[in-house]
Amino acid sequence: RILYLALGASLLVGQGAHAQDDPQGKFYADIGYSRLGPNLLEFAKDTDPEFGGIGGHIGYRFSEQWSIEGEATVGVENDKRYSTESSELFVRNVRTTADLNGLIGVYAKGDLPVAKKLNIFGRLGAVYADFDSEAQLMFTDLQTEATLNLTLDGTNSEFGAAIGVGLPYDPSDKLYLRRDIQRIYMEDVDMDSVSLSPGVRFGEQTATATPREAHLPS
């Protein structure tokens, strides 16, 4: 956590040293695949659920360094686990299913140029996540052959804060490929997410002629 906070803070605070004139505000949007789960970046144990989701960002750039963006992710791959325990007296089977219904967030984002087509960014925001869970238990007494079936389900919805870093690569002025790593802090559970998203920039942009272009015939 200290590493993410320090890196995010350094990116956001360091923007003043790289400030430059910016063309008119631009919009951008992307969509891609996300992997989410508690302690995902800490080599999660087998007991920790993981989710797959399709998500994207849409944002507005105030300058070369500063943006505000929204994020939305919908779960497309749930987490299913099975366990069996047996002895001379009983057999117990447990099946658990966990689903990510959705996650939405709003972020402030700061970019730090490191190369012509490569930036590093940090972002800080607020998120809301919604999960479903279900546990099915089947218990069999081997002596009496009696069987007990039990199903428990629930929904967990939480607000939280998120901090993240990312590495976007720009193959052109309009297109980019974005890699995100994020840590989400909620009341009952903390969660990591990793995503890869291709995107596009659009909107007005002030064109500036280069010296070579200035001498070209019309």
mmCIF file of N, CA, C and O in Angstrom, residues 107-168:
data_model
loop_
_atom_site.group_PDB
_atom_site.id
_atom_site.type_symbol
_atom_site.label_atom_id
_atom_site.label_comp_id
_atom_site.label_asym_id
_atom_site.label_seq_id
_atom_site.Cartn_x
_atom_site.Cartn_y
_atom_site.Cartn_z
ATOM 1 N N TYR A 107 -12.466 9.325 -11.197
ATOM 2 C CA TYR A 107 -11.062 9.504 -10.844
ATOM 3 C C TYR A 107 -10.519 10.840 -11.341
ATOM 4 O O TYR A 107 -10.927 11.343 -12.391
ATOM 5 N N ALA A 108 -9.547 11.364 -10.595
ATOM 6 C CA ALA A 108 -8.653 12.417 -11.078
ATOM 7 C C ALA A 108 -7.369 11.725 -11.531
ATOM 8 O O ALA A 108 -6.852 10.833 -10.847
ATOM 9 N N LYS A 109 -6.852 12.129 -12.677
ATOM 10 C CA LYS A 109 -5.727 11.419 -13.294
ATOM 11 C C LYS A 109 -4.649 12.407 -13.706
ATOM 12 O O LYS A 109 -4.930 13.445 -14.296
ATOM 13 N N GLY A 110 -3.400 12.090 -13.359
ATOM 14 C CA GLY A 110 -2.263 12.917 -13.735
ATOM 15 C C GLY A 110 -1.265 12.123 -14.555
ATOM 16 O O GLY A 110 -0.910 11.003 -14.197
ATOM 17 N N ASP A 111 -0.814 12.690 -15.679
ATOM 18 C CA ASP A 111 0.113 12.023 -16.590
ATOM 19 C C ASP A 111 1.515 12.615 -16.484
ATOM 20 O O ASP A 111 1.686 13.828 -16.338
ATOM 21 N N LEU A 112 2.495 11.745 -16.591
ATOM 22 C CA LEU A 112 3.898 12.145 -16.562
ATOM 23 C C LEU A 112 4.576 11.589 -17.802
ATOM 24 O O LEU A 112 4.776 10.377 -17.916
ATOM 25 N N PRO A 113 4.940 12.430 -18.799
ATOM 26 C CA PRO A 113 5.594 11.928 -20.005
ATOM 27 C C PRO A 113 6.979 11.365 -19.684
ATOM 28 O O PRO A 113 7.754 11.975 -18.945
ATOM 29 N N VAL A 114 7.292 10.197 -20.253
ATOM 30 C CA VAL A 114 8.621 9.599 -20.078
ATOM 31 C C VAL A 114 9.303 9.363 -21.421
ATOM 32 O O VAL A 114 10.513 9.178 -21.468
ATOM 33 N N ALA A 115 8.562 9.345 -22.515
ATOM 34 C CA ALA A 115 9.113 9.186 -23.852
ATOM 35 C C ALA A 115 8.116 9.781 -24.837
ATOM 36 O O ALA A 115 7.023 10.207 -24.456
ATOM 37 N N LYS A 116 8.486 9.783 -26.129
ATOM 38 C CA LYS A 116 7.641 10.414 -27.121
ATOM 39 C C LYS A 116 6.255 9.804 -27.176
ATOM 40 O O LYS A 116 5.255 10.498 -27.298
ATOM 41 N N LYS A 117 6.161 8.496 -27.090
ATOM 42 C CA LYS A 117 4.877 7.813 -27.195
ATOM 43 C C LYS A 117 4.508 7.060 -25.923
ATOM 44 O O LYS A 117 3.607 6.223 -25.938
ATOM 45 N N LEU A 118 5.189 7.366 -24.832
ATOM 46 C CA LEU A 118 4.988 6.602 -23.606
ATOM 47 C C LEU A 118 4.851 7.538 -22.421
ATOM 48 O O LEU A 118 5.673 8.430 -22.224
ATOM 49 N N ASN A 119 3.789 7.333 -21.628
ATOM 50 C CA ASN A 119 3.545 8.093 -20.408
ATOM 51 C C ASN A 119 3.409 7.134 -19.234
ATOM 52 O O ASN A 119 3.211 5.931 -19.398
ATOM 53 N N ILE A 120 3.502 7.687 -18.045
ATOM 54 C CA ILE A 120 3.092 6.997 -16.818
ATOM 55 C C ILE A 120 2.025 7.870 -16.182
ATOM 56 O O ILE A 120 2.138 9.094 -16.188
ATOM 57 N N PHE A 121 0.985 7.258 -15.650
ATOM 58 C CA PHE A 121 -0.033 8.073 -14.981
ATOM 59 C C PHE A 121 -0.350 7.506 -13.611
ATOM 60 O O PHE A 121 -0.174 6.318 -13.340
ATOM 61 N N GLY A 122 -0.808 8.387 -12.756
ATOM 62 C CA GLY A 122 -1.346 8.010 -11.462
ATOM 63 C C GLY A 122 -2.766 8.537 -11.358
ATOM 64 O O GLY A 122 -3.095 9.567 -11.952
ATOM 65 N N ARG A 123 -3.610 7.855 -10.630
ATOM 66 C CA ARG A 123 -4.988 8.331 -10.485
ATOM 67 C C ARG A 123 -5.534 7.975 -9.112
ATOM 68 O O ARG A 123 -5.115 7.013 -8.477
ATOM 69 N N LEU A 124 -6.482 8.788 -8.669
ATOM 70 C CA LEU A 124 -7.084 8.648 -7.349
ATOM 71 C C LEU A 124 -8.570 8.907 -7.493
ATOM 72 O O LEU A 124 -8.980 9.862 -8.162
ATOM 73 N N GLY A 125 -9.409 8.040 -6.877
ATOM 74 C CA GLY A 125 -10.835 8.227 -7.064
ATOM 75 C C GLY A 125 -11.685 7.501 -6.045
ATOM 76 O O GLY A 125 -11.193 6.924 -5.077
ATOM 77 N N ALA A 126 -12.985 7.547 -6.287
ATOM 78 C CA ALA A 126 -13.987 6.882 -5.449
ATOM 79 C C ALA A 126 -14.711 5.846 -6.294
ATOM 80 O O ALA A 126 -14.998 6.081 -7.472
ATOM 81 N N VAL A 127 -15.026 4.682 -5.697
ATOM 82 C CA VAL A 127 -15.641 3.589 -6.437
ATOM 83 C C VAL A 127 -16.831 3.017 -5.670
ATOM 84 O O VAL A 127 -16.961 3.199 -4.457
ATOM 85 N N TYR A 128 -17.681 2.322 -6.415
ATOM 86 C CA TYR A 128 -18.802 1.580 -5.844
ATOM 87 C C TYR A 128 -18.804 0.206 -6.506
ATOM 88 O O TYR A 128 -18.743 0.093 -7.734
ATOM 89 N N ALA A 129 -18.842 -0.855 -5.698
ATOM 90 C CA ALA A 129 -18.794 -2.218 -6.214
ATOM 91 C C ALA A 129 -19.955 -3.024 -5.658
ATOM 92 O O ALA A 129 -20.396 -2.816 -4.513
ATOM 93 N N ASP A 130 -20.460 -3.973 -6.467
ATOM 94 C CA ASP A 130 -21.594 -4.807 -6.080
ATOM 95 C C ASP A 130 -21.250 -6.271 -6.387
ATOM 96 O O ASP A 130 -20.886 -6.604 -7.515
ATOM 97 N N PHE A 131 -21.376 -7.141 -5.366
ATOM 98 C CA PHE A 131 -21.027 -8.549 -5.487
ATOM 99 C C PHE A 131 -22.191 -9.431 -5.049
ATOM 100 O O PHE A 131 -22.957 -9.056 -4.163
ATOM 101 N N ASP A 132 -22.280 -10.612 -5.632
ATOM 102 C CA ASP A 132 -23.201 -11.660 -5.185
ATOM 103 C C ASP A 132 -22.386 -12.886 -4.799
ATOM 104 O O ASP A 132 -21.348 -13.188 -5.408
ATOM 105 N N SER A 133 -22.865 -13.615 -3.808
ATOM 106 C CA SER A 133 -22.196 -14.847 -3.398
ATOM 107 C C SER A 133 -23.230 -15.905 -3.044
ATOM 108 O O SER A 133 -24.335 -15.586 -2.588
ATOM 109 N N GLU A 134 -22.868 -17.163 -3.273
ATOM 110 C CA GLU A 134 -23.751 -18.282 -2.949
ATOM 111 C C GLU A 134 -22.908 -19.464 -2.495
ATOM 112 O O GLU A 134 -21.866 -19.756 -3.085
ATOM 113 N N ALA A 135 -23.359 -20.141 -1.445
ATOM 114 C CA ALA A 135 -22.684 -21.333 -0.940
ATOM 115 C C ALA A 135 -23.705 -22.463 -0.810
ATOM 116 O O ALA A 135 -24.765 -22.276 -0.206
ATOM 117 N N GLN A 136 -23.391 -23.594 -1.399
ATOM 118 C CA GLN A 136 -24.252 -24.779 -1.332
ATOM 119 C C GLN A 136 -23.511 -25.880 -0.581
ATOM 120 O O GLN A 136 -22.407 -26.278 -0.967
ATOM 121 N N LEU A 137 -24.143 -26.381 0.470
ATOM 122 C CA LEU A 137 -23.558 -27.416 1.315
ATOM 123 C C LEU A 137 -24.406 -28.680 1.251
ATOM 124 O O LEU A 137 -25.630 -28.621 1.407
ATOM 125 N N MET A 138 -23.761 -29.814 1.000
ATOM 126 C CA MET A 138 -24.436 -31.099 1.054
ATOM 127 C C MET A 138 -23.674 -31.984 2.041
ATOM 128 O O MET A 138 -22.505 -32.306 1.817
ATOM 129 N N PHE A 139 -24.339 -32.353 3.123
ATOM 130 C CA PHE A 139 -23.738 -33.138 4.203
ATOM 131 C C PHE A 139 -24.442 -34.490 4.270
ATOM 132 O O PHE A 139 -25.673 -34.555 4.381
ATOM 133 N N THR A 140 -23.668 -35.554 4.211
ATOM 134 C CA THR A 140 -24.232 -36.905 4.259
ATOM 135 C C THR A 140 -23.660 -37.663 5.444
ATOM 136 O O THR A 140 -22.430 -37.776 5.590
ATOM 137 N N ASP A 141 -24.550 -38.176 6.297
ATOM 138 C CA ASP A 141 -24.154 -39.020 7.424
ATOM 139 C C ASP A 141 -24.064 -40.459 6.912
ATOM 140 O O ASP A 141 -25.075 -41.042 6.495
ATOM 141 N N LEU A 142 -22.884 -41.025 6.924
ATOM 142 C CA LEU A 142 -22.679 -42.356 6.351
ATOM 143 C C LEU A 142 -23.313 -43.465 7.184
ATOM 144 O O LEU A 142 -23.599 -44.544 6.659
ATOM 145 N N GLN A 143 -23.552 -43.217 8.449
ATOM 146 C CA GLN A 143 -24.164 -44.251 9.300
ATOM 147 C C GLN A 143 -25.666 -44.321 9.090
ATOM 148 O O GLN A 143 -26.244 -45.407 8.990
ATOM 149 N N THR A 144 -26.308 -43.174 9.001
ATOM 150 C CA THR A 144 -27.764 -43.158 8.835
ATOM 151 C C THR A 144 -28.189 -42.903 7.393
ATOM 152 O O THR A 144 -29.373 -43.019 7.071
ATOM 153 N N GLU A 145 -27.210 -42.505 6.546
ATOM 154 C CA GLU A 145 -27.456 -42.133 5.158
ATOM 155 C C GLU A 145 -28.399 -40.925 5.034
ATOM 156 O O GLU A 145 -28.986 -40.681 3.975
ATOM 157 N N ALA A 146 -28.508 -40.185 6.105
ATOM 158 C CA ALA A 146 -29.295 -38.949 6.060
ATOM 159 C C ALA A 146 -28.473 -37.866 5.360
ATOM 160 O O ALA A 146 -27.256 -37.787 5.526
ATOM 161 N N THR A 147 -29.168 -37.026 4.588
ATOM 162 C CA THR A 147 -28.500 -35.982 3.809
ATOM 163 C C THR A 147 -29.106 -34.625 4.145
ATOM 164 O O THR A 147 -30.337 -34.477 4.223
ATOM 165 N N LEU A 148 -28.243 -33.668 4.331
ATOM 166 C CA LEU A 148 -28.668 -32.304 4.601
ATOM 167 C C LEU A 148 -28.161 -31.399 3.479
ATOM 168 O O LEU A 148 -26.974 -31.400 3.158
ATOM 169 N N ASN A 149 -29.064 -30.649 2.855
ATOM 170 C CA ASN A 149 -28.711 -29.690 1.810
ATOM 171 C C ASN A 149 -29.021 -28.280 2.310
ATOM 172 O O ASN A 149 -30.130 -28.022 2.790
ATOM 173 N N LEU A 150 -28.067 -27.410 2.166
ATOM 174 C CA LEU A 150 -28.220 -26.048 2.669
ATOM 175 C C LEU A 150 -27.649 -25.076 1.646
ATOM 176 O O LEU A 150 -26.556 -25.290 1.111
ATOM 177 N N THR A 151 -28.386 -24.004 1.370
ATOM 178 C CA THR A 151 -27.935 -22.970 0.435
ATOM 179 C C THR A 151 -27.983 -21.605 1.119
ATOM 180 O O THR A 151 -28.996 -21.233 1.701
ATOM 181 N N LEU A 152 -26.874 -20.899 1.039
ATOM 182 C CA LEU A 152 -26.771 -19.547 1.597
ATOM 183 C C LEU A 152 -26.356 -18.601 0.484
ATOM 184 O O LEU A 152 -25.451 -18.899 -0.298
ATOM 185 N N ASP A 153 -27.028 -17.469 0.389
ATOM 186 C CA ASP A 153 -26.644 -16.481 -0.619
ATOM 187 C C ASP A 153 -26.759 -15.083 -0.034
ATOM 188 O O ASP A 153 -27.417 -14.864 0.977
ATOM 189 N N GLY A 154 -26.093 -14.167 -0.685
ATOM 190 C CA GLY A 154 -26.107 -12.791 -0.202
ATOM 191 C C GLY A 154 -25.553 -11.838 -1.232
ATOM 192 O O GLY A 154 -24.950 -12.237 -2.232
ATOM 193 N N THR A 155 -25.769 -10.555 -0.979
ATOM 194 C CA THR A 155 -25.281 -9.482 -1.841
ATOM 195 C C THR A 155 -24.491 -8.498 -0.992
ATOM 196 O O THR A 155 -24.895 -8.167 0.124
ATOM 197 N N ASN A 156 -23.373 -8.063 -1.517
ATOM 198 C CA ASN A 156 -22.531 -7.113 -0.809
ATOM 199 C C ASN A 156 -22.257 -5.918 -1.718
ATOM 200 O O ASN A 156 -21.691 -6.072 -2.797
ATOM 201 N N SER A 157 -22.692 -4.735 -1.294
ATOM 202 C CA SER A 157 -22.472 -3.506 -2.055
ATOM 203 C C SER A 157 -21.696 -2.537 -1.184
ATOM 204 O O SER A 157 -22.079 -2.290 -0.032
ATOM 205 N N GLU A 158 -20.611 -1.994 -1.732
ATOM 206 C CA GLU A 158 -19.744 -1.142 -0.924
ATOM 207 C C GLU A 158 -19.217 0.044 -1.715
ATOM 208 O O GLU A 158 -18.956 -0.052 -2.922
ATOM 209 N N PHE A 159 -19.035 1.164 -1.015
ATOM 210 C CA PHE A 159 -18.288 2.304 -1.530
ATOM 211 C C PHE A 159 -16.852 2.195 -1.021
ATOM 212 O O PHE A 159 -16.589 1.617 0.028
ATOM 213 N N GLY A 160 -15.946 2.772 -1.773
ATOM 214 C CA GLY A 160 -14.561 2.743 -1.356
ATOM 215 C C GLY A 160 -13.727 3.770 -2.097
ATOM 216 O O GLY A 160 -14.227 4.555 -2.897
ATOM 217 N N ALA A 161 -12.427 3.763 -1.791
ATOM 218 C CA ALA A 161 -11.466 4.642 -2.456
ATOM 219 C C ALA A 161 -10.487 3.787 -3.247
ATOM 220 O O ALA A 161 -10.231 2.626 -2.902
ATOM 221 N N ALA A 162 -9.959 4.357 -4.321
ATOM 222 C CA ALA A 162 -9.050 3.599 -5.183
ATOM 223 C C ALA A 162 -7.867 4.467 -5.579
ATOM 224 O O ALA A 162 -7.997 5.676 -5.773
ATOM 225 N N ILE A 163 -6.711 3.818 -5.685
ATOM 226 C CA ILE A 163 -5.510 4.476 -6.183
ATOM 227 C C ILE A 163 -4.879 3.541 -7.201
ATOM 228 O O ILE A 163 -4.880 2.310 -7.027
ATOM 229 N N GLY A 164 -4.388 4.107 -8.289
ATOM 230 C CA GLY A 164 -3.854 3.263 -9.339
ATOM 231 C C GLY A 164 -2.748 3.931 -10.120
ATOM 232 O O GLY A 164 -2.542 5.153 -10.042
ATOM 233 N N VAL A 165 -2.035 3.121 -10.866
ATOM 234 C CA VAL A 165 -0.994 3.593 -11.769
ATOM 235 C C VAL A 165 -1.208 2.912 -13.111
ATOM 236 O O VAL A 165 -1.890 1.886 -13.209
ATOM 237 N N GLY A 166 -0.635 3.481 -14.159
ATOM 238 C CA GLY A 166 -0.821 2.888 -15.472
ATOM 239 C C GLY A 166 0.252 3.312 -16.440
ATOM 240 O O GLY A 166 1.028 4.246 -16.194
ATOM 241 N N LEU A 167 0.290 2.607 -17.563
ATOM 242 C CA LEU A 167 1.287 2.837 -18.593
ATOM 243 C C LEU A 167 0.602 2.815 -19.949
ATOM 244 O O LEU A 167 0.358 1.744 -20.504
ATOM 245 N N PRO A 168 0.251 3.990 -20.501
ATOM 246 C CA PRO A 168 -0.355 4.021 -21.828
ATOM 247 C C PRO A 168 0.712 4.181 -22.916
ATOM 248 O O PRO A 168 1.658 4.952 -22.763
#
